[in-house]
Amino acid sequence: MPKKPKKQQQSGAGGTPATVALTTAGVDFTVHAYDHDPAHPSYGEEAAEAMGVSPDRVFKTLVADVDGALTVAVVPVAGSLDLKALATAVGGKRAAMADPALAERTTGYVRGGISPLGQRKKLPTVLDASASAHPTVCVSAGRRGLEVELAPTALATLTDATLAPIGRA
Protein backbone atom coordinates (compact mmCIF):
# COMPACT_ATOMS: atom_id res chain seq x y z
CA MET A 1 0.00 0.00 0.00
CA PRO A 2 1.50 3.36 -1.02
CA LYS A 3 2.46 5.79 1.65
CA LYS A 4 0.36 8.93 1.92
CA PRO A 5 1.91 11.59 -0.32
CA LYS A 6 3.86 14.34 1.37
CA LYS A 7 2.86 17.85 0.30
CA GLN A 8 5.41 20.58 0.52
CA GLN A 9 6.45 23.81 -1.05
CA GLN A 10 9.72 23.25 -2.85
CA SER A 11 12.65 25.59 -2.88
CA GLY A 12 15.10 25.66 -5.76
CA ALA A 13 18.01 24.36 -3.69
CA GLY A 14 18.44 20.63 -4.07
CA GLY A 15 15.34 20.23 -6.23
CA THR A 16 14.98 18.63 -9.62
CA PRO A 17 15.47 20.76 -12.75
CA ALA A 18 11.66 21.02 -12.92
CA THR A 19 11.27 22.37 -9.37
CA VAL A 20 14.25 24.67 -9.85
CA ALA A 21 12.62 26.07 -13.03
CA LEU A 22 9.34 26.65 -11.17
CA THR A 23 11.08 28.32 -8.24
CA THR A 24 13.18 30.52 -10.53
CA ALA A 25 10.04 31.59 -12.40
CA GLY A 26 8.29 32.44 -9.12
CA VAL A 27 5.38 30.09 -9.86
CA ASP A 28 3.17 28.76 -7.06
CA PHE A 29 3.39 24.97 -6.96
CA THR A 30 3.11 22.07 -4.57
CA VAL A 31 5.31 18.98 -4.58
CA HIS A 32 3.70 15.59 -4.02
CA ALA A 33 6.13 12.81 -3.13
CA TYR A 34 5.10 9.17 -2.88
CA ASP A 35 6.79 5.79 -2.72
CA HIS A 36 7.09 4.59 -6.33
CA ASP A 37 6.34 0.92 -6.94
CA PRO A 38 8.45 -0.30 -9.91
CA ALA A 39 5.96 -3.16 -10.44
CA HIS A 40 3.01 -0.80 -11.05
CA PRO A 41 1.83 -1.10 -14.67
CA SER A 42 1.28 2.67 -15.17
CA TYR A 43 3.44 5.49 -13.75
CA GLY A 44 0.66 8.04 -14.22
CA GLU A 45 -2.14 5.96 -12.72
CA GLU A 46 0.16 5.11 -9.81
CA ALA A 47 0.71 8.83 -9.21
CA ALA A 48 -3.03 9.59 -9.32
CA GLU A 49 -3.79 6.75 -6.88
CA ALA A 50 -0.98 7.69 -4.49
CA MET A 51 -2.02 11.36 -4.42
CA GLY A 52 -5.75 10.65 -4.30
CA VAL A 53 -6.25 12.87 -7.37
CA SER A 54 -8.54 12.21 -10.33
CA PRO A 55 -6.56 10.76 -13.29
CA ASP A 56 -8.09 13.56 -15.40
CA ARG A 57 -5.94 16.06 -13.42
CA VAL A 58 -2.70 14.07 -13.58
CA PHE A 59 -0.87 14.56 -16.87
CA LYS A 60 1.85 12.40 -18.40
CA THR A 61 4.67 13.77 -20.49
CA LEU A 62 5.34 11.93 -23.74
CA VAL A 63 7.98 12.63 -26.35
CA ALA A 64 7.06 12.11 -29.98
CA ASP A 65 8.79 12.53 -33.32
CA VAL A 66 6.80 14.86 -35.56
CA ASP A 67 8.22 14.95 -39.07
CA GLY A 68 11.73 14.38 -37.70
CA ALA A 69 11.50 16.88 -34.81
CA LEU A 70 11.09 15.83 -31.19
CA THR A 71 7.94 17.27 -29.64
CA VAL A 72 6.55 17.03 -26.10
CA ALA A 73 2.92 16.06 -25.57
CA VAL A 74 1.29 16.49 -22.15
CA VAL A 75 -1.95 14.50 -21.83
CA PRO A 76 -4.12 13.13 -19.00
CA VAL A 77 -3.00 9.76 -17.65
CA ALA A 78 -6.63 8.64 -17.92
CA GLY A 79 -6.34 8.54 -21.72
CA SER A 80 -3.83 8.32 -24.51
CA LEU A 81 -2.11 10.56 -27.02
CA ASP A 82 -3.71 11.11 -30.42
CA LEU A 83 -0.59 11.23 -32.61
CA LYS A 84 -2.44 12.66 -35.62
CA ALA A 85 -3.87 15.49 -33.49
CA LEU A 86 -0.38 16.19 -32.10
CA ALA A 87 1.08 16.45 -35.60
CA THR A 88 -1.73 18.80 -36.63
CA ALA A 89 -1.23 20.96 -33.51
CA VAL A 90 2.39 21.68 -34.46
CA GLY A 91 1.78 21.99 -38.20
CA GLY A 92 3.20 18.56 -39.03
CA LYS A 93 1.99 15.66 -41.12
CA ARG A 94 3.08 12.53 -39.26
CA ALA A 95 3.89 11.73 -35.64
CA ALA A 96 5.23 8.62 -33.91
CA MET A 97 6.43 7.97 -30.39
CA ALA A 98 10.11 8.84 -30.01
CA ASP A 99 12.73 6.26 -29.13
CA PRO A 100 12.72 6.12 -25.30
CA ALA A 101 16.53 6.37 -25.07
CA LEU A 102 16.51 9.46 -27.31
CA ALA A 103 13.71 11.00 -25.22
CA GLU A 104 15.74 10.42 -22.05
CA ARG A 105 18.96 11.86 -23.52
CA THR A 106 17.20 14.90 -24.95
CA THR A 107 15.10 15.78 -21.90
CA GLY A 108 17.60 14.77 -19.22
CA TYR A 109 14.96 12.71 -17.43
CA VAL A 110 14.27 8.96 -17.17
CA ARG A 111 11.15 7.37 -18.65
CA GLY A 112 8.34 7.53 -16.13
CA GLY A 113 9.88 10.69 -14.69
CA ILE A 114 10.04 12.97 -17.74
CA SER A 115 8.78 16.40 -16.80
CA PRO A 116 7.65 19.02 -19.29
CA LEU A 117 9.55 21.52 -17.13
CA GLY A 118 13.31 22.04 -16.84
CA GLN A 119 14.24 19.81 -19.74
CA ARG A 120 17.84 19.68 -20.91
CA LYS A 121 16.78 20.83 -24.40
CA LYS A 122 13.66 22.95 -24.81
CA LEU A 123 11.31 21.16 -27.18
CA PRO A 124 8.06 22.31 -28.78
CA THR A 125 5.31 21.40 -26.32
CA VAL A 126 1.59 20.76 -26.72
CA LEU A 127 -0.64 20.62 -23.64
CA ASP A 128 -3.99 18.86 -23.99
CA ALA A 129 -6.76 21.44 -23.94
CA SER A 130 -8.57 19.54 -21.16
CA ALA A 131 -6.00 20.94 -18.70
CA SER A 132 -7.72 24.33 -18.78
CA ALA A 133 -10.85 22.77 -17.22
CA HIS A 134 -8.99 22.33 -13.91
CA PRO A 135 -7.71 24.94 -11.43
CA THR A 136 -4.54 22.85 -11.01
CA VAL A 137 -2.95 19.87 -12.74
CA CYS A 138 -0.15 17.52 -11.73
CA VAL A 139 2.87 16.63 -13.87
CA SER A 140 6.09 14.81 -13.15
CA ALA A 141 8.59 16.80 -11.13
CA GLY A 142 11.46 15.02 -12.85
CA ARG A 143 11.67 11.64 -11.20
CA ARG A 144 9.45 8.67 -10.46
CA GLY A 145 7.51 9.20 -7.25
CA LEU A 146 7.58 13.00 -7.43
CA GLU A 147 4.87 15.21 -8.94
CA VAL A 148 4.28 18.95 -9.02
CA GLU A 149 0.85 20.52 -8.89
CA LEU A 150 0.40 23.90 -10.55
CA ALA A 151 -2.07 26.00 -12.52
CA PRO A 152 -2.38 24.84 -16.14
CA THR A 153 -1.85 28.43 -17.30
CA ALA A 154 1.52 28.49 -15.51
CA LEU A 155 2.47 25.15 -17.07
CA ALA A 156 1.54 26.41 -20.54
CA THR A 157 3.43 29.67 -20.04
CA LEU A 158 6.62 28.07 -18.70
CA THR A 159 6.77 25.47 -21.48
CA ASP A 160 5.59 27.84 -24.24
CA ALA A 161 2.95 25.19 -24.87
CA THR A 162 0.27 25.21 -27.48
CA LEU A 163 -3.11 24.15 -26.08
CA ALA A 164 -4.85 21.66 -28.36
CA PRO A 165 -7.12 18.61 -28.07
CA ILE A 166 -4.40 15.95 -28.38
CA GLY A 167 -5.65 13.44 -25.81
CA ARG A 168 -8.26 10.76 -26.32
CA ALA A 169 -10.21 8.73 -23.78
Tab-separated table of C-alpha atoms in Angstrom:
chain	number	residue	atom	x	y	z
A	1	MET	CA	0.000	0.000	0.000
A	2	PRO	CA	1.503	3.359	-1.018
A	3	LYS	CA	2.456	5.792	1.650
A	4	LYS	CA	0.357	8.927	1.916
A	5	PRO	CA	1.913	11.586	-0.317
A	6	LYS	CA	3.856	14.339	1.373
A	7	LYS	CA	2.857	17.848	0.300
A	8	GLN	CA	5.412	20.576	0.524
A	9	GLN	CA	6.454	23.811	-1.048
A	10	GLN	CA	9.720	23.247	-2.846
A	11	SER	CA	12.650	25.593	-2.879
A	12	GLY	CA	15.103	25.656	-5.760
A	13	ALA	CA	18.013	24.356	-3.687
A	14	GLY	CA	18.442	20.633	-4.067
A	15	GLY	CA	15.337	20.228	-6.227
A	16	THR	CA	14.976	18.635	-9.624
A	17	PRO	CA	15.474	20.757	-12.752
A	18	ALA	CA	11.661	21.017	-12.920
A	19	THR	CA	11.267	22.373	-9.374
A	20	VAL	CA	14.246	24.670	-9.848
A	21	ALA	CA	12.617	26.065	-13.031
A	22	LEU	CA	9.344	26.646	-11.165
A	23	THR	CA	11.080	28.323	-8.235
A	24	THR	CA	13.181	30.516	-10.529
A	25	ALA	CA	10.042	31.587	-12.403
A	26	GLY	CA	8.291	32.439	-9.121
A	27	VAL	CA	5.384	30.094	-9.858
A	28	ASP	CA	3.170	28.758	-7.063
A	29	PHE	CA	3.385	24.968	-6.964
A	30	THR	CA	3.109	22.071	-4.573
A	31	VAL	CA	5.310	18.983	-4.583
A	32	HIS	CA	3.703	15.593	-4.018
A	33	ALA	CA	6.134	12.807	-3.127
A	34	TYR	CA	5.104	9.168	-2.883
A	35	ASP	CA	6.788	5.786	-2.722
A	36	HIS	CA	7.092	4.594	-6.332
A	37	ASP	CA	6.338	0.920	-6.943
A	38	PRO	CA	8.451	-0.304	-9.914
A	39	ALA	CA	5.962	-3.159	-10.445
A	40	HIS	CA	3.006	-0.804	-11.049
A	41	PRO	CA	1.834	-1.095	-14.669
A	42	SER	CA	1.283	2.674	-15.166
A	43	TYR	CA	3.439	5.487	-13.748
A	44	GLY	CA	0.656	8.036	-14.219
A	45	GLU	CA	-2.135	5.959	-12.724
A	46	GLU	CA	0.156	5.110	-9.813
A	47	ALA	CA	0.707	8.830	-9.208
A	48	ALA	CA	-3.032	9.588	-9.319
A	49	GLU	CA	-3.786	6.748	-6.878
A	50	ALA	CA	-0.975	7.691	-4.488
A	51	MET	CA	-2.017	11.358	-4.416
A	52	GLY	CA	-5.753	10.653	-4.301
A	53	VAL	CA	-6.246	12.872	-7.367
A	54	SER	CA	-8.536	12.209	-10.331
A	55	PRO	CA	-6.564	10.759	-13.287
A	56	ASP	CA	-8.092	13.564	-15.397
A	57	ARG	CA	-5.943	16.055	-13.422
A	58	VAL	CA	-2.700	14.065	-13.584
A	59	PHE	CA	-0.866	14.557	-16.867
A	60	LYS	CA	1.846	12.398	-18.404
A	61	THR	CA	4.674	13.773	-20.489
A	62	LEU	CA	5.336	11.931	-23.735
A	63	VAL	CA	7.980	12.632	-26.350
A	64	ALA	CA	7.055	12.110	-29.984
A	65	ASP	CA	8.786	12.532	-33.316
A	66	VAL	CA	6.800	14.863	-35.557
A	67	ASP	CA	8.220	14.953	-39.073
A	68	GLY	CA	11.729	14.384	-37.697
A	69	ALA	CA	11.503	16.877	-34.807
A	70	LEU	CA	11.087	15.834	-31.185
A	71	THR	CA	7.936	17.266	-29.645
A	72	VAL	CA	6.548	17.031	-26.101
A	73	ALA	CA	2.922	16.059	-25.573
A	74	VAL	CA	1.286	16.486	-22.155
A	75	VAL	CA	-1.949	14.495	-21.825
A	76	PRO	CA	-4.117	13.127	-18.996
A	77	VAL	CA	-3.004	9.755	-17.646
A	78	ALA	CA	-6.635	8.643	-17.920
A	79	GLY	CA	-6.344	8.536	-21.718
A	80	SER	CA	-3.827	8.320	-24.513
A	81	LEU	CA	-2.108	10.562	-27.022
A	82	ASP	CA	-3.712	11.111	-30.423
A	83	LEU	CA	-0.594	11.233	-32.610
A	84	LYS	CA	-2.438	12.656	-35.621
A	85	ALA	CA	-3.875	15.487	-33.492
A	86	LEU	CA	-0.377	16.191	-32.098
A	87	ALA	CA	1.077	16.447	-35.598
A	88	THR	CA	-1.729	18.796	-36.628
A	89	ALA	CA	-1.230	20.963	-33.511
A	90	VAL	CA	2.390	21.679	-34.463
A	91	GLY	CA	1.780	21.985	-38.202
A	92	GLY	CA	3.196	18.557	-39.030
A	93	LYS	CA	1.989	15.663	-41.125
A	94	ARG	CA	3.085	12.534	-39.260
A	95	ALA	CA	3.885	11.727	-35.635
A	96	ALA	CA	5.229	8.625	-33.909
A	97	MET	CA	6.435	7.967	-30.393
A	98	ALA	CA	10.115	8.844	-30.009
A	99	ASP	CA	12.726	6.263	-29.129
A	100	PRO	CA	12.723	6.118	-25.297
A	101	ALA	CA	16.531	6.371	-25.068
A	102	LEU	CA	16.514	9.456	-27.311
A	103	ALA	CA	13.715	11.001	-25.225
A	104	GLU	CA	15.736	10.418	-22.049
A	105	ARG	CA	18.959	11.856	-23.520
A	106	THR	CA	17.196	14.899	-24.950
A	107	THR	CA	15.099	15.782	-21.895
A	108	GLY	CA	17.603	14.773	-19.222
A	109	TYR	CA	14.964	12.713	-17.426
A	110	VAL	CA	14.267	8.962	-17.167
A	111	ARG	CA	11.155	7.365	-18.654
A	112	GLY	CA	8.343	7.530	-16.131
A	113	GLY	CA	9.876	10.691	-14.695
A	114	ILE	CA	10.037	12.968	-17.745
A	115	SER	CA	8.781	16.398	-16.803
A	116	PRO	CA	7.648	19.019	-19.294
A	117	LEU	CA	9.551	21.524	-17.129
A	118	GLY	CA	13.311	22.038	-16.837
A	119	GLN	CA	14.240	19.808	-19.742
A	120	ARG	CA	17.843	19.684	-20.914
A	121	LYS	CA	16.783	20.830	-24.399
A	122	LYS	CA	13.663	22.949	-24.806
A	123	LEU	CA	11.314	21.155	-27.181
A	124	PRO	CA	8.059	22.309	-28.780
A	125	THR	CA	5.310	21.396	-26.320
A	126	VAL	CA	1.588	20.756	-26.716
A	127	LEU	CA	-0.642	20.615	-23.639
A	128	ASP	CA	-3.989	18.858	-23.987
A	129	ALA	CA	-6.765	21.444	-23.942
A	130	SER	CA	-8.570	19.541	-21.157
A	131	ALA	CA	-6.004	20.943	-18.704
A	132	SER	CA	-7.716	24.326	-18.781
A	133	ALA	CA	-10.854	22.769	-17.222
A	134	HIS	CA	-8.993	22.329	-13.911
A	135	PRO	CA	-7.712	24.937	-11.433
A	136	THR	CA	-4.541	22.846	-11.009
A	137	VAL	CA	-2.948	19.867	-12.737
A	138	CYS	CA	-0.149	17.523	-11.731
A	139	VAL	CA	2.866	16.631	-13.866
A	140	SER	CA	6.089	14.809	-13.154
A	141	ALA	CA	8.587	16.802	-11.132
A	142	GLY	CA	11.457	15.017	-12.854
A	143	ARG	CA	11.668	11.641	-11.197
A	144	ARG	CA	9.451	8.674	-10.460
A	145	GLY	CA	7.513	9.199	-7.248
A	146	LEU	CA	7.575	12.996	-7.432
A	147	GLU	CA	4.867	15.208	-8.944
A	148	VAL	CA	4.277	18.954	-9.016
A	149	GLU	CA	0.847	20.524	-8.888
A	150	LEU	CA	0.405	23.900	-10.548
A	151	ALA	CA	-2.066	25.996	-12.523
A	152	PRO	CA	-2.375	24.840	-16.143
A	153	THR	CA	-1.850	28.431	-17.300
A	154	ALA	CA	1.516	28.492	-15.508
A	155	LEU	CA	2.467	25.154	-17.073
A	156	ALA	CA	1.544	26.409	-20.539
A	157	THR	CA	3.428	29.668	-20.041
A	158	LEU	CA	6.625	28.073	-18.701
A	159	THR	CA	6.773	25.471	-21.477
A	160	ASP	CA	5.589	27.842	-24.243
A	161	ALA	CA	2.946	25.191	-24.872
A	162	THR	CA	0.272	25.206	-27.485
A	163	LEU	CA	-3.105	24.146	-26.081
A	164	ALA	CA	-4.850	21.663	-28.355
A	165	PRO	CA	-7.117	18.611	-28.068
A	166	ILE	CA	-4.400	15.953	-28.381
A	167	GLY	CA	-5.652	13.439	-25.809
A	168	ARG	CA	-8.256	10.759	-26.324
A	169	ALA	CA	-10.206	8.734	-23.783
